[in-house]
Coordinates of C-alpha atoms in Angstrom, one line a residue:
M1 CA -18.7 14.3 -1.7
M2 CA -17.5 14.5 -5.4
R3 CA -17.4 18.0 -6.8
Q4 CA -19.5 18.9 -9.9
G5 CA -16.3 19.3 -12.0
A6 CA -15.1 15.9 -11.0
R7 CA -18.5 14.3 -11.7
N8 CA -18.5 15.9 -15.2
F9 CA -15.0 14.6 -15.9
V10 CA -16.1 11.1 -14.9
R11 CA -19.2 11.3 -17.1
R12 CA -17.1 12.5 -20.0
F13 CA -14.5 9.8 -19.5
S14 CA -17.2 7.1 -19.3
R15 CA -18.7 8.3 -22.6
L16 CA -15.3 8.2 -24.3
A17 CA -14.6 4.8 -22.9
A18 CA -18.0 3.5 -24.1
A19 CA -17.3 4.9 -27.6
A20 CA -13.9 3.3 -27.6
D21 CA -15.4 0.0 -26.6
T22 CA -18.0 0.0 -29.4
T23 CA -16.1 1.4 -32.4
A24 CA -14.4 -1.9 -33.0
A25 CA -17.6 -3.9 -33.0
V26 CA -19.8 -2.5 -35.8
P27 CA -22.8 -4.8 -36.1
R28 CA -23.2 -6.8 -39.3
M29 CA -26.1 -5.9 -41.6
P30 CA -28.6 -8.6 -42.3
A31 CA -27.8 -10.7 -45.4
F32 CA -29.7 -9.6 -48.6
D33 CA -29.6 -11.4 -51.9
H34 CA -29.4 -8.5 -54.4
V35 CA -26.5 -7.2 -56.4
P36 CA -27.0 -3.6 -57.6
L37 CA -26.4 -2.7 -61.2
P38 CA -23.1 -1.0 -62.1
Y39 CA -23.4 2.7 -61.9
D40 CA -21.7 4.9 -64.5
G41 CA -23.5 8.1 -63.9
P42 CA -22.3 11.4 -62.6
S43 CA -20.6 11.5 -59.1
A44 CA -22.2 12.9 -56.0
A45 CA -20.0 16.0 -56.3
E46 CA -21.2 16.7 -59.9
I47 CA -24.8 16.2 -59.0
A48 CA -24.4 18.5 -56.0
R49 CA -22.9 21.2 -58.3
K50 CA -25.8 21.0 -60.8
R51 CA -28.3 21.0 -57.9
A52 CA -26.8 24.1 -56.5
E53 CA -26.8 25.8 -59.9
Y54 CA -30.1 24.7 -61.3
L55 CA -32.4 23.7 -58.5
S56 CA -34.2 25.7 -55.9
P57 CA -31.9 27.1 -53.1
S58 CA -34.6 26.1 -50.6
L59 CA -33.7 22.4 -51.1
F60 CA -31.7 20.9 -48.3
H61 CA -30.1 17.5 -47.6
F62 CA -29.1 15.2 -44.7
Y63 CA -25.5 14.6 -43.8
S64 CA -22.4 16.8 -44.1
K65 CA -21.5 14.9 -47.2
P66 CA -24.8 14.1 -49.0
L67 CA -25.4 10.6 -50.3
N68 CA -25.9 9.8 -54.0
I69 CA -28.6 7.1 -53.9
V70 CA -28.8 5.3 -57.2
E71 CA -30.8 2.1 -56.6
G72 CA -33.3 0.7 -54.2
K73 CA -34.6 -2.8 -53.4
R74 CA -37.1 -3.7 -50.7
Q75 CA -35.9 -2.1 -47.5
Y76 CA -32.5 -1.2 -48.8
L77 CA -30.9 1.6 -50.7
F78 CA -27.6 1.6 -52.6
D79 CA -25.2 4.5 -53.3
E80 CA -23.0 5.2 -56.3
H81 CA -20.3 2.9 -55.0
G82 CA -22.7 0.0 -54.5
R83 CA -22.7 0.3 -50.7
R84 CA -26.0 -1.0 -49.1
Y85 CA -27.9 1.0 -46.5
L86 CA -30.9 0.0 -44.4
D87 CA -33.6 2.4 -45.1
A88 CA -35.5 3.4 -42.0
F89 CA -37.1 6.5 -43.4
A90 CA -38.7 5.2 -46.7
G91 CA -38.6 8.6 -48.5
I92 CA -40.5 10.3 -45.7
A93 CA -42.9 7.5 -44.9
T94 CA -43.7 7.0 -48.6
V95 CA -42.3 3.7 -49.7
C96 CA -44.6 1.2 -48.0
C97 CA -44.3 -2.0 -50.1
G98 CA -40.5 -1.7 -50.5
H99 CA -38.3 0.0 -53.1
C100 CA -39.0 -1.1 -56.7
H101 CA -41.5 -3.8 -55.7
P102 CA -41.8 -5.9 -58.9
D103 CA -45.6 -6.1 -58.8
V104 CA -45.8 -2.3 -58.6
V105 CA -43.1 -1.8 -61.2
D106 CA -44.8 -4.3 -63.6
A107 CA -48.2 -2.6 -63.2
I108 CA -46.8 0.8 -64.0
A109 CA -44.7 -0.5 -66.9
A110 CA -47.7 -2.4 -68.4
Q111 CA -49.9 0.6 -68.2
A112 CA -47.2 2.9 -69.7
R113 CA -46.9 0.6 -72.7
R114 CA -50.7 0.7 -73.3
L115 CA -51.7 4.2 -72.3
Q116 CA -49.6 6.7 -70.3
H117 CA -52.1 9.6 -70.2
S118 CA -55.4 10.6 -71.7
T119 CA -57.8 12.7 -69.5
V120 CA -60.7 12.0 -67.2
L121 CA -62.9 13.5 -69.9
Y122 CA -62.6 10.0 -71.5
L123 CA -63.4 6.7 -69.7
N124 CA -60.6 4.4 -68.6
H125 CA -60.8 1.5 -66.2
A126 CA -57.6 2.2 -64.2
I127 CA -59.0 5.1 -62.3
A128 CA -62.4 3.5 -61.6
D129 CA -60.8 0.2 -60.5
F130 CA -58.5 1.9 -58.1
A131 CA -61.2 4.2 -56.7
E132 CA -63.4 1.1 -56.0
A133 CA -60.6 -0.7 -54.3
L134 CA -59.6 2.3 -52.2
A135 CA -63.2 3.0 -51.1
S136 CA -63.5 -0.6 -49.9
K137 CA -60.7 0.2 -47.3
L138 CA -62.7 3.0 -45.7
P139 CA -65.6 2.8 -43.2
G140 CA -69.2 4.1 -43.4
D141 CA -70.2 6.1 -46.4
L142 CA -66.7 7.3 -47.3
K143 CA -66.6 6.1 -50.9
V144 CA -66.3 9.0 -53.3
V145 CA -62.7 9.6 -54.4
F146 CA -61.0 12.6 -55.8
F147 CA -57.5 12.0 -57.0
T148 CA -54.6 14.5 -56.7
N149 CA -50.9 14.5 -57.2
S150 CA -49.7 15.1 -53.6
G151 CA -50.7 15.3 -50.0
T152 CA -50.6 19.1 -50.1
E153 CA -53.1 19.1 -53.0
A154 CA -55.3 16.6 -51.1
N155 CA -55.5 18.7 -48.0
E156 CA -56.1 21.9 -50.0
L157 CA -59.1 20.2 -51.7
A158 CA -60.4 18.9 -48.4
I159 CA -60.3 22.3 -46.8
L160 CA -62.0 23.8 -49.8
M161 CA -64.8 21.2 -49.7
A162 CA -65.4 21.7 -46.0
R163 CA -65.8 25.5 -46.5
L164 CA -68.1 25.0 -49.5
Y165 CA -70.3 22.4 -47.8
T166 CA -70.7 24.2 -44.5
G167 CA -70.8 27.8 -45.8
S168 CA -68.3 28.7 -43.1
H169 CA -64.7 29.7 -43.4
D170 CA -63.1 28.9 -40.1
I171 CA -60.8 25.9 -39.9
I172 CA -59.4 24.5 -36.7
S173 CA -56.1 22.6 -36.8
L174 CA -53.6 21.6 -34.1
R175 CA -50.4 23.4 -33.1
N176 CA -47.2 21.6 -34.2
S177 CA -49.1 20.1 -37.2
Y178 CA -48.0 20.0 -40.8
H179 CA -50.6 19.8 -43.7
G180 CA -48.7 21.1 -46.7
N181 CA -47.1 24.2 -48.1
A182 CA -49.7 25.8 -50.4
A183 CA -52.0 28.7 -49.5
G184 CA -54.7 26.9 -47.5
T185 CA -52.5 24.1 -46.1
M186 CA -49.8 26.6 -45.0
G187 CA -52.5 28.3 -42.9
A188 CA -53.5 24.9 -41.4
T189 CA -49.8 24.1 -40.7
A190 CA -48.8 25.3 -37.3
Q191 CA -45.0 25.5 -37.1
K192 CA -43.1 28.7 -38.0
N193 CA -40.5 26.5 -39.7
W194 CA -42.8 25.9 -42.5
K195 CA -44.7 29.2 -42.9
F196 CA -44.0 32.2 -45.0
N197 CA -45.3 35.7 -44.4
V198 CA -48.3 35.5 -46.7
V199 CA -52.0 35.8 -46.1
Q200 CA -53.3 32.8 -44.3
S201 CA -56.8 33.5 -43.2
G202 CA -59.5 31.7 -41.3
V203 CA -57.4 29.1 -39.4
H204 CA -57.3 28.7 -35.6
H205 CA -54.6 26.5 -34.0
A206 CA -55.7 24.5 -31.0
V207 CA -53.4 23.5 -28.1
N208 CA -51.7 20.3 -29.2
P209 CA -52.7 17.2 -27.2
D210 CA -49.1 16.1 -26.9
P211 CA -48.7 13.5 -24.2
Y212 CA -44.9 14.2 -23.8
R213 CA -44.6 18.0 -24.2
G214 CA -48.2 19.1 -23.9
A215 CA -49.4 21.4 -21.0
F216 CA -52.0 18.8 -19.9
G217 CA -50.1 15.6 -20.4
T218 CA -52.6 12.9 -21.6
D219 CA -55.7 14.7 -20.2
A220 CA -57.8 14.8 -23.4
E221 CA -60.7 16.8 -21.8
K222 CA -58.5 19.7 -21.0
Y223 CA -57.1 19.9 -24.5
V224 CA -60.6 19.7 -26.0
R225 CA -61.7 22.6 -23.8
D226 CA -59.4 24.8 -25.9
V227 CA -61.3 23.6 -29.1
Q228 CA -64.6 24.7 -27.5
E229 CA -63.1 28.0 -26.5
I230 CA -61.8 28.6 -30.0
I231 CA -65.3 28.0 -31.4
E232 CA -66.9 30.3 -28.8
F233 CA -64.4 33.2 -28.7
G234 CA -62.7 33.0 -32.1
T235 CA -65.5 32.3 -34.6
T236 CA -69.2 33.0 -35.1
G237 CA -70.0 29.8 -33.3
Q238 CA -70.0 27.9 -36.7
V239 CA -66.9 26.4 -38.3
A240 CA -66.1 24.8 -41.6
G241 CA -64.0 22.0 -40.2
F242 CA -61.3 20.5 -38.1
I243 CA -58.2 18.9 -39.6
S244 CA -55.7 16.7 -37.7
E245 CA -53.3 13.8 -38.0
A246 CA -53.7 10.9 -35.7
I247 CA -49.9 10.9 -35.4
Q248 CA -48.1 14.1 -36.3
G249 CA -45.3 13.1 -38.8
V250 CA -43.3 16.2 -39.5
G251 CA -44.1 17.4 -36.0
G252 CA -42.0 14.6 -34.6
I253 CA -44.2 11.4 -34.5
V254 CA -46.4 12.9 -31.9
E255 CA -49.4 10.8 -31.0
V256 CA -52.7 12.6 -30.2
S257 CA -53.7 11.9 -26.6
P258 CA -56.1 9.0 -26.2
G259 CA -59.7 10.0 -26.1
Y260 CA -59.0 13.4 -27.7
L261 CA -60.3 12.9 -31.3
P262 CA -63.8 11.6 -30.3
L263 CA -64.3 14.6 -28.0
A264 CA -62.9 17.1 -30.5
Y265 CA -65.0 15.7 -33.4
E266 CA -68.1 16.1 -31.2
K267 CA -67.4 19.7 -30.5
V268 CA -66.7 20.5 -34.1
R269 CA -69.7 18.8 -35.4
N270 CA -71.9 20.6 -32.9
A271 CA -70.6 23.8 -34.4
G272 CA -71.6 22.6 -37.9
G273 CA -68.1 21.6 -39.0
L274 CA -66.7 18.6 -40.9
C275 CA -63.9 16.5 -39.5
I276 CA -60.9 15.9 -41.8
A277 CA -58.4 13.1 -41.1
D278 CA -55.0 13.8 -42.6
E279 CA -53.7 10.3 -43.3
V280 CA -50.8 11.4 -45.6
Q281 CA -48.2 9.7 -43.4
A282 CA -50.1 7.4 -41.1
G283 CA -52.3 5.8 -43.7
F284 CA -51.9 2.6 -45.7
A285 CA -51.2 0.1 -42.9
R286 CA -48.2 2.0 -41.5
V287 CA -49.7 2.1 -37.9
G288 CA -50.0 -1.7 -38.0
S289 CA -53.0 -2.3 -35.8
H290 CA -55.3 -0.6 -38.4
F291 CA -55.2 0.5 -42.0
W292 CA -55.7 4.1 -41.1
G293 CA -54.4 6.2 -38.2
F294 CA -57.8 7.6 -37.3
E295 CA -59.2 4.1 -36.7
T296 CA -56.9 3.8 -33.7
H297 CA -59.1 6.5 -32.0
G298 CA -62.4 4.9 -32.9
V299 CA -63.6 7.8 -35.0
V300 CA -65.1 8.1 -38.5
P301 CA -64.1 11.4 -40.3
D302 CA -66.2 13.2 -42.9
I303 CA -63.2 13.6 -45.2
V304 CA -60.0 11.6 -45.4
T305 CA -56.9 12.8 -47.2
M306 CA -54.0 10.6 -48.2
A307 CA -50.8 10.4 -50.3
K308 CA -47.2 9.1 -49.8
G309 CA -47.9 5.4 -49.1
I310 CA -50.8 5.3 -51.6
G311 CA -48.4 4.9 -54.5
N312 CA -45.1 3.6 -53.0
G313 CA -43.3 6.6 -54.5
I314 CA -45.6 7.6 -57.3
P315 CA -46.8 11.2 -57.3
L316 CA -50.3 10.4 -56.1
G317 CA -52.8 11.6 -53.5
A318 CA -56.5 11.4 -52.8
V319 CA -59.4 12.8 -51.0
V320 CA -62.2 10.4 -50.0
T321 CA -65.6 11.7 -48.7
T322 CA -69.3 10.9 -48.7
P323 CA -71.6 11.3 -51.7
E324 CA -73.4 14.2 -50.1
I325 CA -70.3 16.2 -49.3
A326 CA -68.8 15.4 -52.8
Q327 CA -71.7 17.2 -54.4
V328 CA -70.3 20.6 -53.4
L329 CA -67.7 20.4 -56.2
T330 CA -70.5 20.2 -58.9
R331 CA -71.4 23.9 -58.2
R332 CA -68.5 24.8 -60.5
C333 CA -66.1 22.9 -62.6
Y334 CA -63.4 21.2 -60.6
F335 CA -60.6 19.6 -62.6
N336 CA -57.2 18.2 -62.1
T337 CA -55.2 17.3 -65.3
F338 CA -53.0 14.6 -63.8
G339 CA -55.0 13.6 -60.7
G340 CA -56.1 10.0 -61.4
N341 CA -54.1 9.4 -64.5
P342 CA -53.9 5.8 -65.7
L343 CA -50.2 5.4 -64.9
C344 CA -50.5 6.4 -61.2
T345 CA -53.8 4.7 -60.5
A346 CA -52.6 1.4 -62.0
G347 CA -49.6 1.6 -59.6
G348 CA -51.8 2.6 -56.7
L349 CA -54.0 -0.5 -57.2
A350 CA -50.9 -2.7 -57.3
V351 CA -49.8 -1.2 -54.0
L352 CA -53.1 -2.2 -52.3
K353 CA -52.8 -5.7 -53.7
V354 CA -49.2 -6.1 -52.4
L355 CA -50.2 -4.8 -48.9
E356 CA -52.8 -7.5 -48.7
K357 CA -50.9 -10.3 -50.4
E358 CA -47.8 -9.9 -48.3
K359 CA -49.7 -9.1 -45.1
L360 CA -47.6 -6.0 -44.6
Q361 CA -50.0 -4.4 -42.1
E362 CA -49.6 -7.5 -39.9
N363 CA -45.8 -7.2 -40.3
A364 CA -45.9 -3.5 -39.4
L365 CA -47.7 -4.4 -36.1
V366 CA -45.5 -7.3 -35.2
V367 CA -42.1 -6.0 -36.1
G368 CA -43.0 -2.4 -35.2
S369 CA -44.0 -3.5 -31.7
Y370 CA -40.8 -5.4 -31.4
L371 CA -38.8 -2.5 -32.6
K372 CA -40.5 -0.1 -30.2
D373 CA -39.8 -2.4 -27.2
R374 CA -36.1 -2.6 -28.2
L375 CA -36.0 1.2 -28.5
R376 CA -37.5 1.5 -25.0
G377 CA -34.6 -0.7 -23.9
L378 CA -32.2 1.8 -25.4
Q379 CA -34.1 4.6 -23.4
E380 CA -33.2 2.8 -20.2
K381 CA -29.5 2.7 -21.2
H382 CA -29.1 6.2 -22.7
E383 CA -30.1 9.3 -20.7
I384 CA -30.3 11.3 -23.9
I385 CA -33.4 9.5 -25.0
G386 CA -36.3 11.5 -23.5
D387 CA -39.2 9.7 -25.2
V388 CA -40.0 6.7 -27.4
R389 CA -43.4 6.9 -29.0
G390 CA -45.6 5.9 -32.0
T391 CA -47.1 2.7 -33.3
G392 CA -46.4 0.2 -36.0
F393 CA -43.8 1.6 -38.4
M394 CA -44.4 5.2 -37.4
L395 CA -42.1 5.6 -34.4
G396 CA -40.3 8.5 -32.9
V397 CA -37.3 8.7 -30.5
E398 CA -36.8 12.2 -29.0
L399 CA -33.4 13.2 -27.9
V400 CA -32.9 15.6 -25.0
T401 CA -29.9 16.8 -23.1
D402 CA -31.9 17.1 -19.8
R403 CA -34.9 14.7 -19.2
Q404 CA -36.4 17.0 -16.6
L405 CA -36.3 20.1 -18.6
K406 CA -36.7 18.2 -21.9
T407 CA -34.0 20.4 -23.5
P408 CA -33.9 19.4 -27.2
A409 CA -30.7 17.7 -28.3
K410 CA -30.5 19.4 -31.7
E411 CA -26.8 19.0 -32.4
E412 CA -26.5 15.6 -30.9
I413 CA -29.1 14.1 -33.2
C414 CA -27.2 15.3 -36.2
H415 CA -24.0 13.7 -35.0
A416 CA -25.9 10.5 -34.2
M417 CA -27.3 10.4 -37.7
E418 CA -23.9 10.8 -39.2
H419 CA -22.6 7.9 -37.2
M420 CA -25.6 5.7 -38.1
K421 CA -25.1 6.5 -41.8
D422 CA -21.5 5.6 -41.6
M423 CA -22.6 2.2 -40.2
G424 CA -25.1 1.7 -42.9
V425 CA -28.4 3.0 -41.5
L426 CA -30.5 5.9 -42.9
V427 CA -33.1 7.4 -40.6
G428 CA -35.1 10.7 -40.7
K429 CA -35.4 13.4 -38.2
G430 CA -38.1 16.0 -37.4
G431 CA -40.1 17.7 -34.7
F432 CA -40.3 21.4 -34.1
Y433 CA -36.8 21.4 -32.6
G434 CA -35.4 18.9 -35.1
N435 CA -34.5 16.5 -32.3
V436 CA -36.6 13.5 -33.0
F437 CA -35.6 10.4 -35.0
R438 CA -38.4 9.7 -37.4
I439 CA -38.4 5.9 -37.9
T440 CA -40.7 5.1 -40.8
P441 CA -39.3 2.2 -42.7
P442 CA -40.8 0.3 -45.6
L443 CA -43.4 -2.1 -44.2
C444 CA -41.3 -5.1 -45.3
F445 CA -38.8 -4.3 -42.5
T446 CA -37.8 -7.5 -40.6
K447 CA -36.9 -8.3 -37.0
E448 CA -33.3 -8.8 -38.2
D449 CA -33.4 -5.3 -39.6
A450 CA -34.9 -4.0 -36.3
D451 CA -32.1 -5.6 -34.3
F452 CA -29.5 -4.1 -36.6
F453 CA -31.1 -0.7 -36.5
V454 CA -31.1 -0.7 -32.7
E455 CA -27.6 -1.9 -32.4
V456 CA -26.4 0.8 -34.7
M457 CA -28.3 3.5 -32.8
D458 CA -26.9 2.2 -29.6
I459 CA -23.4 2.6 -30.8
A460 CA -24.1 6.0 -32.3
L461 CA -25.6 7.3 -29.1
S462 CA -22.6 5.9 -27.1
K463 CA -20.3 8.1 -29.3
L464 CA -22.0 11.3 -28.3

C-alpha cells in the first residue's frame, strides 16, 4: 500500500505536470470588433499613489498589481495599454446591458443637454415615464416608486416604511446576508466582515437556508421553524418585516432553499410584518428565467428594493411598494434631492428598453444555463470545486480544500484569480470566507465568452 507521503508527492507531481501541460496552450479570446481609444492619462502607479493619499483607506482592490481600467464596451474592458479583458463581474452585478451601451449613453447625453437637474418640486416627464415603465415590470399592486441613489438607500427606506406601516420595530433578516452599510441596513446585514461596532437595534438574524452549508440542507420547513421561534421568543409576537435576497450576492451566490420564502412570508405576515425582497443584485433579468429573483420562488413581496442593474452603472436605486403602504411617508416630509433626477431616470428607462429589445433576459437564461453546465463539468475534473450554484448570470463556484469538511480555499481562489486575469478574464469573489467565484457578467455574454471563461478557469485551477 502506498504511504501517505508518497501519495502526496504523486498528487503534487500530477498538479505540476498538469500546469506544465496547460501553460503553453492559453485559449484565444473571442473576436471583438472594437478598437479602444488611445489613452494618455496617468499610469496605474500614479493613480494608486493618489488613491492612497486622497481616498478612503478602507478602499481595497483585486489583484496584487491593480488594473487601471480606462474603457469598456459590451462585455469587455480595456486597460491603459489597450489590453482587452472579458468582464465576468460587471462591476458587481451592475452592468446589465453591457458597458457603454449606445442607447443608454445617448439617452443620458440627450437628457444632459436638455436638463441635468431640477428638483422633484417641479414636474418633469423623465421620472414619471420611468416609474410607469418600472411598475409595469412588477406583479400585483406593486406600483408606487420611490427613487434613491443606491441599494443601501433603497433598503434603508424599505425598512423605515415597514416600521412605520406596522407600528413595530423588529426586522428579521437572514444570516450571511448583505443589505448595505448604513445604520439600518448594517443591522440587517449578517456578516461580521461588513459590520462596525455601532448601535444596530431591532434586527434578528434567522438561520440561513443555505442548501450547501446550511444545517438542514434543503429542508425549508426546518429553517422556517427558526423564523417562527424568533417571532415567539425574540419579539412581542408582532414584527415590522422580513428582508431577504432570493440569491445572496455578497454572501457568495447562495440560493435560498426551494420552498423557504413562501413559508417564511406566511409566518411573518401572520405576525403583522411586511415582506421585503432585496433585488439589488438579482433583479433586472439577471436570473434569466424571470425578471426578478423573488419570482423564482412564487412569492409576491410587499416591498421590492433595487439598484445596480437598474441603471447599468448610473447611481440609481428604487423602492417599489403598494399605494397603501406608500402612504406612510406622507405622515412627515420625505425627500431625496437626487433620487429620481432627470439624468438617471432617463438612463434607467433606456436600460429597460434595451433589456427588452435585445432579449437579454432570454440570453441570461440560455447562456447562463450553458455556462453553469460547463462549470459543473469543471467540478467533476477539479476536486477543489466544492459547489456550483446559482441561476442565469448570477452563478457561484465555491472552492474548498476538502470536499467533506468544506474547508474554504481562501488563498487558492486569490491565486486562481491572478492566473485568470493574466489570461484575460476578470471575475469577482465573495462569500463569508472569500472563497467563492462570483460570476455575474453583463447580460450580453455569449456562449463563446462562456467557453473562453471555462477554459481559462480550467487552466487556472490546474496551476494551483
